[in-house]
Each structure stands twice: as structure tokens, then as C-alpha cells.
Amino acid sequence: MSINSRRAEKRSSFFFRKQLVSKAMEKGDQKLNLKREVGMVGAVSFIAGTMIGSGIFISPQYLLSTIGSPGAFFVMWACCGLIAMLGGLCYAELGTVISESGAEYIYMLRTVGQVVAFMYVFSFIAAMRPASATGIALTCGEYIVAPFYPGCTPPQVLVKCVTAAVILMLAIINCLSVRMATAIQVVTMVVKVLAMAVIILGGVVMLFQGNTQNFENSFEGTNLDANSIGLALYQGLWSYDGWNTLNYLTEELKHPEVNLPRAVVIAISLVTGLYLLVNVSYLTVMTPKELMSSNAVAVTWGNKVLGSWGWIMSVAAALSAFGSLNGTFFSGGRVCFVAAREGHMPDILSMAHVRRLTPSPALIFTTIISLVVLIPGDFQSIVNYFSFTAWFFYAITMCGLLYLKIKKPELPRPYKVPIILPILVLVAAVFLVLAPIIDNPQIEYLYVSLFIFSGILVYIPFIHFKLCPGLLTKLTLFLQLFLEVAPADKNL
């Protein structure tokens, strides 16, 4: 092909994209918006599938080593399930009163104002969601590589390369199709439940064989200081993270006033029951010392119970983390998309693909940040950092719900919870934020707090005073044509 023909092909491609985008932006009866394609099965799969990820396969040893005893270990798992359920029910009311996508961001924007909402979205996009996605992706990468390095630790460079490949694959899938992403969520959800059923059945068999010695004197050695309880809850709630997933995509959920609360109750109840039974199986097969020293609990369990078939657990855990990461990407991109739509992020991030109707610029942006966070990624620090920041904003969100209940009782509420529930979640959130700081102050928490409030320094010049409004215009136009995207309306 000659140089002139190549140039002609590029020009024709450019003008085709320009025409396609122009048609999408023309005013008319049909508006460009995200479709409501997530039904009840997809809703339950998004919540439960995002929750059941890396946590149950990697967090148990950290939680047990922090809290100190098997009895307190199970109490912590049950308490985390209760907190997730209460939080989910409160979010169900918020999602039916404020029926926009974006979860915490949009709720803060509508209740406590733009500054706090921007602080949240700044922390969410720059740290919280990339940290969460990277933590899950690292687990996926470790379980993919683990069968090739039996009995030894795989090279971290290889793990991170595999992890990066997984992140890129899911980013592409989420940019291509909402239905494809939903299908992956449903399929991986089935795989997760089957894998956990195998672990539970194996534990039941071992229990009937009389392996109950690890449950004797089960509360001996419990650490009851506030710091230990707080860090144990961090580890447990990391495994339950995702209970609010559906609120990030309310505008894409069919009949949210009905499906949102139902999906929350079904998914969180299912996950809590599975988690408790799986942990019983872990401690039936392994001693507390073995569990705490394991780098991959599910693989260790598989090697002890399934023998030469133990690799199945590694595959199942990798698929589990893959599905959880898919849900994390799906929901995280929506926050970036909604924030841009409200003027708190560059305009290009508020656009959707003109044919596929996916928020591809927002998804690409969050993918890039996740890959950057992956470079120095460490699972333990990621969990503590993410949990502290997340529960700080959960507390503010609960205050917003209380404000709506007290000051705006006239708003239509298809679903309503007693006022005691947001109060209980607020108390739990305040404890989770303050307990580790008061009992065992560390300089890292100061750095995290400074980072959260540094969002104000970005908000004042760029959002409030709108400095450099035309700086990104040319780049936005280029990316809009290159990515074939156009502004999207709210889907209410």
C-alpha cells in the first residue's frame, strides 16, 4: 500500500468517526445514555461476585493473626457480615431516593455539598478504587502463577506482569460491552459458589471424621484491644467489600426501586453464610498456625484435602478474583463517569461510546491509574489504606442519609429503613476510622488524612474558580473523535 493511499485511508477513517460522533451529538428525540441492561440475576451477581473475590482466599490468615483466636475469628466474620448487611440496606434507601449512579459521590453531592463530594471522588479515583482493584488483581495474578511454582514463592515481577495483563483484559471487555461484562460476572459467580461448596463439603467430611481439635478453647489468646479489633474488622470487611456495588450503576439497573433492596439482601446473606462455612472448613483442615503461615489459604487447603487435584483451588481462586475485579472495574468506571458529568472531572470522562454505550474513557482512565498503583503494590498496606479511607467516607454518607430522613421526609421513598440502622453503621464507621489511630497511632494515617483533604487544594482553583477552562479543549476533541464517544444524559 502506498503512502498516499494510507493517508487517504486515515482521512476517511477520521471523517467517518467525526460523522458518527456528530450524529450522536445531534439534538433529537433519542438521547445517548447508558442502557438499563442489569436484571435481578445480574444485580445479585454484581454484588456477590464483587464481594467474593480475593478476600476469602487471602484475608483469613491476616484476620486470625490480628485477633488471636479461632472463636473471635468467627465472631469477626459474622460482625463484618452484619455491618455489610446494615450498610447495604441503608444504601438501598439512598439508591431509591437518589436514583442516580455514582453511590457515595452522588449521595454526598446531593446532601453535604460539592467540596466533600469532590474530596471523595479525588480520593476514590486517585487511590481508593485503584488500590482496591490492584489488591484483587494481585491475588488473581498470584493464584494464576502459583501452580507453576509449587513449594516456592513466584517472582514478584512475573506476578505483576500477569496482573497487568488481567487488568488490561478486563478493561477491554468492559469498554466493549455491558452485556459481556455482566455475563462474565454471572459465570464467575457460579464458579465461586461451586468452589466454595467444594471447600465446605470437604470441611464437613473432615468434621464427621472427628477433626474438631482446632475448635477447643476457641477464645483462648483473643486480642481485645481496640487496635486489634479495628484491624481485624479492616481485614474482614475487605472480604465483604462490594456490598455497595449496585449503587454505582443504579441508572443501568432494571426496576431499581424493587431490585436494589432485594439484590442486597439476597447477595449479602448468601456471601455471609458461605464465608462462615468456608472458614469453618479452613480451621477443620488446618491448625491456626498453618492457616496464619499460609500465603494462599485455598491452595493450602486444596493440597491437604484434594491431594494431586489441589491445583483446582488455585484455578477457582484465580477465577474468583477475576470476577471480583470485573465488578470493581464496572462500578469504578461509573463513579468517574458521573463525576465528570457533574463537572468535577474532565469532560471527556463523561462521554459514552456512540455504539456500544459504555463509558469507555472513564474505564480507560481508571485502568491507567490501576496499572500505576500496581508498580509498588503490596497487599497488606493496600487493605489498611483502602479500608481507612473508605470508612471515613461511608461515615459521611450515613450522615447524609440521616440528613435526608430528618430534613427531607417528604421525598418519595420506594424503600425505607428504620433510622437506627444508619446510626449503627455510622457508629461502626467512626470506630473503624478512630480505633487504630487512638490505640496505636501511626504516621501513615496522618499521610492518608492529608491526602484526603488535599482534594480541597485541587477543587478551589480548578473546579470553583475554573482556571484553565480551555486547556483541555483540543485534547478533549481529539479523544472524542479517536474514541468515538459523545456526551451522555442521565438515565433516570
Short mmCIF file of C-alpha atoms in Angstrom, two decimals, residues 52-55 57-58 132-148 154 158-170 184 188 192 238 295-296 299 313-326 329 374 379:
data_model
loop_
_atom_site.label_atom_id
_atom_site.label_comp_id
_atom_site.label_asym_id
_atom_site.label_seq_id
_atom_site.Cartn_x
_atom_site.Cartn_y
_atom_site.Cartn_z
CA ILE A 52 -16.41 -12.95 46.77
CA GLY A 53 -13.00 -12.19 45.38
CA SER A 54 -9.54 -12.21 46.80
CA GLY A 55 -10.60 -11.63 50.41
CA PHE A 57 -8.89 -16.72 49.79
CA ILE A 58 -6.20 -14.43 51.23
CA SER A 132 -8.98 -2.00 45.69
CA ALA A 133 -8.62 -3.16 42.07
CA THR A 134 -4.87 -3.67 42.45
CA GLY A 135 -5.28 -5.68 45.65
CA ILE A 136 -7.77 -8.01 43.95
CA ALA A 137 -5.72 -8.19 40.74
CA LEU A 138 -2.53 -9.07 42.66
CA THR A 139 -4.35 -12.00 44.24
CA CYS A 140 -5.56 -13.12 40.82
CA GLY A 141 -2.02 -12.90 39.46
CA GLU A 142 -0.58 -14.85 42.41
CA TYR A 143 -3.09 -17.67 42.02
CA ILE A 144 -2.52 -17.85 38.25
CA VAL A 145 1.24 -18.14 38.72
CA ALA A 146 1.16 -20.36 41.88
CA PRO A 147 0.73 -23.78 40.12
CA PHE A 148 3.92 -23.15 38.13
CA PRO A 154 6.93 -16.93 42.49
CA LEU A 158 6.17 -12.17 36.93
CA VAL A 159 3.16 -11.86 39.25
CA LYS A 160 2.83 -8.15 38.46
CA CYS A 161 3.17 -8.74 34.70
CA VAL A 162 0.38 -11.33 34.80
CA THR A 163 -1.67 -8.99 36.99
CA ALA A 164 -1.24 -6.15 34.50
CA ALA A 165 -2.40 -8.45 31.68
CA VAL A 166 -5.53 -9.36 33.66
CA ILE A 167 -6.31 -5.68 34.32
CA LEU A 168 -5.94 -4.81 30.63
CA MET A 169 -8.12 -7.76 29.54
CA LEU A 170 -10.98 -6.77 31.81
CA ILE A 184 -18.57 -12.71 32.99
CA THR A 188 -17.56 -16.38 37.57
CA LYS A 192 -17.06 -19.12 43.00
CA TRP A 238 -12.08 -6.15 52.83
CA ASN A 295 0.37 -17.41 51.60
CA ALA A 296 -2.62 -18.87 49.73
CA VAL A 299 -4.33 -23.67 47.78
CA MET A 313 -8.41 -24.46 44.13
CA SER A 314 -5.77 -22.24 42.58
CA VAL A 315 -7.76 -22.04 39.33
CA ALA A 316 -11.02 -21.40 41.22
CA ALA A 317 -9.41 -18.68 43.35
CA ALA A 318 -7.96 -17.01 40.25
CA LEU A 319 -11.39 -17.03 38.54
CA SER A 320 -12.95 -15.72 41.74
CA ALA A 321 -10.56 -12.78 41.86
CA PHE A 322 -11.08 -12.26 38.11
CA GLY A 323 -14.85 -11.92 38.60
CA SER A 324 -14.43 -9.62 41.59
CA LEU A 325 -12.03 -7.44 39.61
CA ASN A 326 -14.55 -7.30 36.76
CA PHE A 329 -13.88 -2.13 37.15
CA LEU A 374 0.34 -1.83 40.71
CA PHE A 379 -1.45 -6.37 49.57
#
